Short mmCIF file of C-alpha atoms in Angstrom, two decimals:
data_model
loop_
_atom_site.label_atom_id
_atom_site.label_comp_id
_atom_site.label_asym_id
_atom_site.label_seq_id
_atom_site.Cartn_x
_atom_site.Cartn_y
_atom_site.Cartn_z
CA MET A 1 -13.51 8.44 -5.68
CA VAL A 2 -12.83 12.10 -6.53
CA LYS A 3 -14.57 14.37 -3.92
CA LYS A 4 -15.55 17.36 -6.20
CA LYS A 5 -13.88 20.84 -4.53
CA GLU A 6 -16.41 23.19 -3.46
CA ASN A 7 -14.61 26.50 -4.43
CA ASN A 8 -13.62 27.03 -7.95
CA GLN A 9 -11.09 29.35 -8.42
CA GLN A 10 -10.47 30.90 -12.17
CA ILE A 11 -7.56 31.86 -14.39
CA ARG A 12 -6.96 34.25 -16.54
CA GLU A 13 -4.87 34.87 -19.48
CA ASP A 14 -3.44 37.83 -20.19
CA ASP A 15 -6.13 39.27 -21.68
CA SER A 16 -8.19 40.23 -18.45
CA SER A 17 -11.54 39.83 -20.06
CA PHE A 18 -11.09 36.09 -20.42
CA TYR A 19 -11.47 33.54 -17.87
CA LEU A 20 -10.57 29.67 -16.73
CA PRO A 21 -13.19 27.45 -14.17
CA GLN A 22 -9.53 25.90 -12.18
CA ASP A 23 -12.58 22.48 -12.72
CA LEU A 24 -12.30 23.30 -16.45
CA VAL A 25 -8.24 23.96 -15.95
CA GLU A 26 -7.88 20.41 -14.28
CA LYS A 27 -10.16 18.27 -16.72
CA ILE A 28 -8.09 19.77 -19.52
CA LEU A 29 -4.48 19.06 -17.62
CA ALA A 30 -5.77 15.05 -16.71
CA ASN A 31 -5.98 14.48 -20.47
CA LEU A 32 -2.59 15.41 -21.19
CA PRO A 33 0.59 12.91 -20.59
CA THR A 34 2.82 13.66 -17.29
CA LYS A 35 5.75 14.63 -19.65
CA SER A 36 3.67 17.75 -20.97
CA LEU A 37 3.09 18.74 -17.03
CA VAL A 38 6.77 18.41 -16.42
CA LYS A 39 6.96 21.38 -18.82
CA LEU A 40 3.28 23.39 -17.48
CA ILE A 41 4.43 22.92 -13.67
CA VAL A 42 6.43 26.07 -14.30
CA VAL A 43 3.67 28.17 -15.83
CA SER A 44 2.55 29.88 -12.87
CA LYS A 45 2.28 29.35 -8.93
CA LEU A 46 -1.17 28.25 -9.60
CA TRP A 47 -0.78 25.58 -12.06
CA SER A 48 2.13 23.94 -10.29
CA SER A 49 0.29 24.18 -7.02
CA ILE A 50 -3.00 21.67 -9.40
CA ILE A 51 -0.39 19.41 -10.00
CA ARG A 52 0.82 18.94 -7.13
CA SER A 53 -2.65 18.64 -5.21
CA LYS A 54 -4.09 15.18 -4.16
CA TYR A 55 -6.89 16.10 -5.54
CA PHE A 56 -5.04 16.21 -8.73
CA ILE A 57 -3.93 13.29 -8.59
CA ASP A 58 -5.89 11.51 -8.09
CA LEU A 59 -8.57 12.48 -11.14
CA TYR A 60 -5.20 12.20 -12.97
CA LEU A 61 -4.89 8.81 -11.40
CA LYS A 62 -8.60 8.03 -11.98
CA ARG A 63 -8.50 8.55 -15.95
CA SER A 64 -4.97 6.54 -15.96
CA VAL A 65 -6.16 2.99 -14.09
CA THR A 66 -8.18 2.75 -17.85
CA ARG A 67 -4.99 3.21 -20.03
CA PRO A 68 -2.29 0.47 -18.64
CA CYS A 69 1.05 0.70 -20.24
CA PHE A 70 3.46 -2.10 -20.26
CA LEU A 71 6.88 -1.06 -18.24
CA PHE A 72 10.44 -2.48 -20.18
CA THR A 73 13.04 -0.94 -17.55
CA PHE A 74 16.61 -2.28 -19.77
CA ARG A 75 20.28 -1.43 -19.96
CA ARG A 76 21.96 0.49 -22.90
CA ASP A 77 25.76 2.23 -22.68
CA LYS A 78 26.14 2.00 -18.83
CA ARG A 79 22.64 3.07 -18.38
CA ARG A 80 19.59 2.86 -17.42
CA PHE A 81 16.47 3.66 -19.57
CA PHE A 82 12.16 2.79 -18.84
CA HIS A 83 10.16 2.88 -21.89
CA SER A 84 6.24 2.19 -22.11
CA ILE A 85 3.67 0.88 -24.42
CA SER A 86 0.04 0.43 -24.09
CA GLN A 87 -1.44 -2.72 -23.23
CA GLU A 88 -4.50 -2.49 -25.00
CA ALA A 89 -1.81 -1.69 -28.28
CA ALA A 90 0.65 -4.78 -28.38
CA PRO A 91 -1.59 -7.90 -27.88
CA SER A 92 -4.62 -6.38 -29.68
CA SER A 93 -2.55 -6.04 -32.92
CA SER A 94 -1.48 -8.52 -36.16
CA ARG A 95 -0.23 -11.72 -34.71
CA THR A 96 3.45 -10.41 -36.24
CA SER A 97 3.46 -6.53 -35.61
CA SER A 98 6.44 -3.92 -33.69
CA PHE A 99 6.63 -0.94 -32.47
CA PRO A 100 8.96 2.12 -32.36
CA LEU A 101 11.91 2.67 -29.15
CA SER A 102 11.85 6.50 -27.44
CA LEU A 103 14.90 6.86 -24.87
CA ASP A 104 13.67 9.79 -23.93
CA THR A 105 13.12 9.07 -21.17
CA ARG A 106 16.03 10.09 -18.27
CA PRO A 107 18.30 6.90 -17.62
CA LEU A 108 19.00 5.76 -13.84
CA LEU A 109 22.62 4.07 -12.67
CA LEU A 110 22.78 0.61 -14.24
CA GLY A 111 23.86 -1.11 -11.47
CA TYR A 112 20.40 -0.74 -9.86
CA ASN A 113 17.68 -3.25 -9.86
CA VAL A 114 14.04 -2.45 -10.60
CA CYS A 115 11.01 -4.12 -8.15
CA PRO A 116 7.16 -4.07 -9.64
CA PRO A 117 5.87 -0.52 -10.03
CA VAL A 118 3.00 0.97 -7.05
CA ARG A 119 1.12 3.65 -8.30
CA GLY A 120 2.43 4.61 -10.61
CA LEU A 121 5.83 5.04 -8.56
CA ILE A 122 8.72 2.40 -8.87
CA PHE A 123 11.66 0.93 -6.70
CA CYS A 124 14.69 0.28 -7.35
CA ARG A 125 17.38 -1.07 -5.16
CA HIS A 126 21.79 -1.73 -5.56
CA LEU A 127 23.31 -3.22 -2.85
CA ASP A 128 22.46 -0.78 0.26
CA LYS A 129 20.78 2.17 -1.58
CA VAL A 130 17.26 2.43 -2.15
CA VAL A 131 16.15 4.81 -4.96
CA ILE A 132 12.57 5.87 -5.81
CA SER A 133 11.36 7.45 -9.51
CA ASN A 134 9.26 8.75 -11.19
CA PRO A 135 9.33 7.01 -14.53
CA SER A 136 6.45 9.19 -16.18
CA THR A 137 8.24 12.45 -14.73
CA GLY A 138 12.36 11.04 -15.32
CA GLN A 139 12.63 12.35 -11.16
CA PHE A 140 13.91 10.80 -8.95
CA LEU A 141 14.69 10.40 -5.02
CA VAL A 142 16.98 8.45 -3.34
CA LEU A 143 16.63 7.55 0.38
CA PRO A 144 18.63 7.97 3.54
CA LYS A 145 21.26 4.80 3.78
CA LEU A 146 19.15 1.71 5.32
CA LYS A 147 20.27 1.37 9.01
CA THR A 148 22.66 -1.71 9.36
CA LYS A 149 26.47 -3.32 8.17
CA ARG A 150 24.79 -6.26 6.43
CA LYS A 151 24.47 -6.97 2.86
CA GLN A 152 21.91 -8.86 2.29
CA ILE A 153 18.90 -7.35 1.93
CA SER A 154 15.12 -8.22 1.19
CA ARG A 155 13.56 -4.83 -0.15
CA PHE A 156 9.52 -4.51 -1.11
CA PHE A 157 7.47 -1.88 -1.90
CA GLY A 158 3.88 -0.50 -0.90
CA TYR A 159 1.05 1.92 -1.03
CA ASP A 160 -1.53 2.38 1.53
CA PRO A 161 -5.08 4.16 0.30
CA ILE A 162 -6.20 5.36 3.73
CA GLU A 163 -2.86 7.81 4.47
CA ASP A 164 -2.04 8.39 1.15
CA GLU A 165 1.72 6.82 1.72
CA TYR A 166 4.03 5.37 0.01
CA LYS A 167 5.75 3.06 2.28
CA VAL A 168 9.78 0.73 1.50
CA LEU A 169 10.12 -2.49 3.55
CA CYS A 170 13.52 -3.79 3.88
CA MET A 171 14.34 -6.84 5.94
CA THR A 172 18.24 -8.39 6.47
CA VAL A 173 19.63 -12.00 6.38
CA LEU A 174 23.00 -13.17 8.22
CA GLN A 175 25.36 -14.58 5.93
CA VAL A 176 26.26 -17.75 7.70
CA SER A 177 27.84 -20.03 6.49
CA TYR A 178 26.55 -23.86 4.80
CA ASN A 179 27.22 -25.83 8.25
CA SER A 180 26.04 -23.38 10.79
CA GLY A 181 22.35 -23.70 10.44
CA PRO A 182 18.64 -21.83 9.15
CA VAL A 183 18.60 -18.32 9.46
CA VAL A 184 15.43 -16.34 9.10
CA SER A 185 14.86 -12.25 8.27
CA GLU A 186 15.83 -10.19 10.44
CA GLU A 187 16.04 -5.97 10.87
CA HIS A 188 12.85 -5.08 9.54
CA GLN A 189 12.95 -1.85 9.16
CA VAL A 190 10.03 0.51 6.93
CA PHE A 191 10.45 3.59 5.34
CA THR A 192 8.16 6.04 4.16
CA LEU A 193 6.70 8.71 2.07
CA GLY A 194 4.01 11.22 1.92
CA GLY A 195 1.46 11.01 4.15
CA ALA A 196 1.86 13.09 7.19
CA GLN A 197 5.51 12.31 7.51
CA LYS A 198 5.77 14.96 4.42
CA LYS A 199 5.62 17.26 7.36
CA LYS A 200 8.51 15.55 9.29
CA ALA A 201 12.05 14.22 8.38
CA ALA A 202 11.42 10.84 6.98
CA THR A 203 13.54 7.99 7.84
CA TRP A 204 14.09 4.31 8.56
CA ARG A 205 12.06 2.68 11.27
CA THR A 206 12.65 -0.47 12.69
CA ILE A 207 9.01 -2.57 13.32
CA ALA A 208 8.60 -5.56 14.47
CA CYS A 209 7.58 -9.46 12.62
CA LYS A 210 5.96 -12.06 15.08
CA LEU A 211 6.32 -14.43 11.33
CA PRO A 212 9.80 -15.99 11.35
CA HIS A 213 10.40 -16.45 7.14
CA PHE A 214 13.00 -16.24 4.03
CA PRO A 215 11.91 -14.09 1.48
CA ALA A 216 11.74 -15.53 -1.71
CA THR A 217 10.13 -13.80 -4.43
CA ASN A 218 9.26 -9.97 -5.50
CA GLY A 219 6.62 -8.01 -3.86
CA LEU A 220 3.65 -7.43 -5.68
CA CYS A 221 0.93 -4.41 -3.44
CA PHE A 222 -2.51 -4.71 -4.14
CA ASN A 223 -5.29 -2.98 -1.94
CA GLY A 224 -2.88 -1.75 0.68
CA VAL A 225 -1.32 -4.76 1.31
CA VAL A 226 3.02 -6.77 -0.19
CA TYR A 227 2.19 -10.06 -0.63
CA TYR A 228 5.53 -11.89 -1.44
CA GLY A 229 6.71 -15.72 -1.61
CA ALA A 230 8.95 -17.26 1.50
CA TRP A 231 10.18 -20.32 3.04
CA SER A 232 10.01 -20.76 6.67
CA ASN A 233 14.01 -20.31 6.55
CA SER A 234 16.42 -20.25 4.60
CA ASP A 235 16.44 -23.73 3.84
CA ARG A 236 13.95 -23.40 1.29
CA LYS A 237 11.27 -25.24 3.66
CA GLY A 238 8.13 -24.83 3.97
CA SER A 239 6.66 -22.35 1.45
CA LEU A 240 4.42 -19.97 1.84
CA ILE A 241 2.84 -16.45 1.14
CA VAL A 242 3.96 -13.15 3.16
CA ALA A 243 0.85 -10.12 3.67
CA PHE A 244 2.49 -7.26 4.99
CA ASN A 245 -0.47 -4.46 5.93
CA VAL A 246 1.18 -1.54 4.85
CA ARG A 247 -1.23 1.08 6.99
CA LEU A 248 -1.14 -1.11 10.08
CA GLU A 249 2.82 -2.39 9.31
CA ASP A 250 1.99 -6.28 10.55
CA PHE A 251 2.82 -9.40 8.50
CA THR A 252 0.65 -12.09 8.11
CA LEU A 253 0.77 -15.79 6.33
CA VAL A 254 -0.98 -17.11 3.62
CA LYS A 255 -1.02 -20.49 3.03
CA LEU A 256 -0.54 -22.07 0.03
CA PRO A 257 -2.28 -25.26 -1.48
CA ILE A 258 -1.46 -28.57 -0.13
CA GLY A 259 1.70 -29.70 -3.10
CA VAL A 260 2.59 -26.30 -4.26
CA GLU A 261 5.41 -25.16 -3.01
CA ILE A 262 7.97 -21.99 -3.56
CA TYR A 263 11.02 -22.57 -5.72
CA LYS A 264 14.23 -20.91 -6.11
CA SER A 265 14.86 -17.49 -8.18
CA ARG A 266 12.91 -16.91 -11.40
CA ASP A 267 11.68 -20.18 -10.75
CA SER A 268 8.82 -18.92 -8.67
CA GLU A 269 7.50 -15.37 -9.01
CA LEU A 270 4.17 -13.96 -7.89
CA VAL A 271 2.16 -12.23 -10.94
CA ASN A 272 -0.53 -10.19 -12.02
CA TYR A 273 -3.68 -12.23 -12.77
CA GLN A 274 -6.38 -9.00 -13.93
CA ARG A 275 -5.66 -7.34 -10.60
CA LYS A 276 -4.90 -9.98 -8.39
CA VAL A 277 -2.32 -12.16 -6.46
CA ALA A 278 -1.29 -15.02 -8.49
CA LEU A 279 2.09 -17.52 -7.97
CA ALA A 280 3.80 -19.13 -11.66
CA ASN A 281 5.54 -22.21 -11.21
CA HIS A 282 8.06 -22.67 -14.39
CA SER A 283 6.14 -20.52 -16.40
CA TYR A 284 8.89 -20.62 -18.91
CA LYS A 285 7.48 -23.77 -20.63
CA GLY A 286 5.05 -22.66 -22.38
CA ASN A 287 2.66 -25.86 -20.12
CA PHE A 288 2.66 -25.05 -16.57
CA GLU A 289 0.11 -23.72 -13.47
CA LEU A 290 -0.68 -20.82 -12.74
CA TRP A 291 -2.23 -20.29 -8.85
CA VAL A 292 -5.02 -17.51 -8.21
CA LEU A 293 -5.52 -15.85 -4.85
CA ASP A 294 -8.97 -14.68 -4.46
CA LYS A 295 -10.65 -13.20 -1.08
CA GLN A 296 -8.02 -15.52 0.76
CA GLU A 297 -9.33 -19.00 -1.46
CA TRP A 298 -6.76 -20.41 -4.32
CA SER A 299 -8.00 -21.31 -7.70
CA LYS A 300 -6.09 -22.87 -9.98
CA ILE A 301 -5.22 -22.54 -13.51
CA SER A 302 -3.85 -24.90 -15.68
CA VAL A 303 -1.67 -22.60 -19.11
CA VAL A 304 -0.70 -24.40 -22.38
CA VAL A 305 0.71 -22.28 -24.66
CA PRO A 306 -0.13 -24.04 -28.44
CA SER A 307 2.67 -24.23 -30.33
CA TRP A 308 5.19 -22.97 -27.94
CA ASN A 309 8.87 -24.12 -29.29
CA ASP A 310 7.82 -23.51 -32.35
CA LEU A 311 7.34 -18.94 -31.01
CA VAL A 312 10.26 -19.00 -27.78
CA GLY A 313 12.79 -21.74 -29.64
CA ARG A 314 15.44 -22.04 -27.31
CA SER A 315 14.93 -18.58 -25.30
CA LEU A 316 13.63 -18.43 -21.70
CA PHE A 317 9.78 -16.20 -21.84
CA TYR A 318 8.60 -16.06 -18.25
CA CYS A 319 4.55 -15.36 -17.66
CA ARG A 320 4.27 -11.95 -16.63
CA GLY A 321 0.78 -12.24 -15.48
CA ALA A 322 -2.76 -11.12 -17.42
CA ILE A 323 -3.91 -8.55 -18.23
CA SER A 324 -7.50 -7.12 -18.19
CA SER A 325 -8.79 -8.59 -21.61
CA GLY A 326 -7.65 -11.81 -20.22
CA GLU A 327 -4.75 -12.43 -22.11
CA PHE A 328 -1.14 -13.53 -20.99
CA ILE A 329 1.53 -12.27 -21.38
CA PHE A 330 5.65 -13.34 -22.23
CA THR A 331 8.19 -11.47 -21.57
CA PRO A 332 12.20 -13.01 -22.03
CA SER A 333 14.32 -11.58 -19.76
CA PHE A 334 17.09 -10.91 -22.05
CA SER A 335 16.63 -9.14 -25.25
CA ASP A 336 17.79 -11.55 -28.28
CA GLY A 337 18.35 -9.30 -31.65
CA SER A 338 17.50 -5.97 -33.13
CA PHE A 339 13.19 -6.90 -31.51
CA PHE A 340 12.50 -7.10 -27.87
CA ILE A 341 9.72 -9.69 -28.20
CA ILE A 342 6.19 -10.18 -26.45
CA ILE A 343 4.27 -13.09 -26.72
CA SER A 344 0.34 -12.67 -25.68
CA TYR A 345 -1.87 -15.23 -24.92
CA ASP A 346 -6.07 -15.05 -25.35
CA SER A 347 -6.68 -18.86 -23.89
CA LYS A 348 -10.23 -17.84 -24.62
CA GLU A 349 -10.19 -18.16 -28.03
CA GLU A 350 -6.94 -19.77 -28.35
CA ILE A 351 -4.99 -16.87 -29.85
CA VAL A 352 -1.98 -16.58 -29.55
CA ARG A 353 0.02 -13.30 -31.08
CA ARG A 354 3.76 -12.24 -30.84
CA VAL A 355 4.83 -8.82 -31.15
CA GLY A 356 8.59 -7.02 -30.90
CA ILE A 357 9.00 -3.55 -29.72
CA GLU A 358 11.92 -2.53 -31.80
CA GLY A 359 14.90 -0.80 -30.89
CA ILE A 360 14.98 -2.68 -27.06
CA GLY A 361 17.68 -5.47 -28.85
CA ASP A 362 20.30 -2.90 -29.74
CA GLY A 363 23.10 -3.32 -27.03
CA THR A 364 20.19 -3.83 -24.66
CA HIS A 365 21.15 -6.71 -22.54
CA TYR A 366 19.00 -7.20 -19.14
CA VAL A 367 15.07 -6.43 -19.73
CA THR A 368 12.57 -6.71 -17.06
CA SER A 369 9.14 -6.05 -17.42
CA PHE A 370 5.81 -4.90 -15.79
CA LEU A 371 1.59 -5.59 -16.72
CA ASP A 372 -0.39 -2.76 -15.49
CA TYR A 373 2.04 0.32 -15.13
CA VAL A 374 -0.04 4.00 -15.16
CA GLU A 375 1.60 7.40 -15.54
CA CYS A 376 1.33 9.21 -11.90
CA PRO A 377 2.10 12.69 -11.15
CA ILE A 378 2.95 13.18 -8.16
CA PHE A 379 6.61 15.07 -8.17
CA LEU A 380 8.94 13.73 -5.96
#
């Protein structure tokens, strides 16, 4: 809940007889797109202090979460771009429709892989390099180099709402020969952004992990906890879900239902199901099971998309989760032709829609899709 500020300063324009109450200015700014805030932050020191304040950021995010977006990131002409569209617009459109693409977001370097967004920020990685970016403002922050000589690194991104801190979790795995036996993650390190860390030089810190495991999937952050799929070791045996508490910086085990396994990369993914963590196995087939975690209890949802082969042909479309309306969202990993296709499936009404995003297909290869992205006015 956003608390009302006690002091209500007044902002005077050039006309000395004209005043704007600060709370009115804040309400006006909170309804503007972040691209506009980037320009307005240089209007005056007072406006800059308003837009950068935690009170305003919380106010802006409170409204932004009611307007979630799809976020797409893709490579073109040796650069990486980001594009977002409203989740309400795309699935509610006609059964076959298209949206134009506007490449107006500052690109990142080509080689960076992108992890799921957390409260408006995204986390990009390439070998031992780590970058935090805000697609809404076009800004990015390069973090110090990770303290390791190893090349096999797993990374996760989370947010602690109590301390108002973003954290990056990294762990390494020793590269060994196939006949040397199974290994688990080691060298667990954390980097903190925001909160009390602003007052001192940020650096990588080593933390303890008493839960031996080998990471297997991307992570999802909900309510201050980062969840990711893992195995007991590199032999891919003993499937489990790891919960990393961002504030306490500890690891706990979430047991999977009997018989449910984590498979190799892309055959198993953690997805967002109406703001809950869900495990989707082999979701590219159009006929699969989704295991949803709610209050430490698992429930199974069987998904069968009608006319699947007619919709996707030979392309592989993966389930990315379900939005607030309950519609399942499917996207491919690669763009084919001049459109990037989104499939939405309303299981209650048995309605399937096919939506095309114009422009992503031309000269574009690998495309990453995320649900429930929200614009955030954080300046890095």
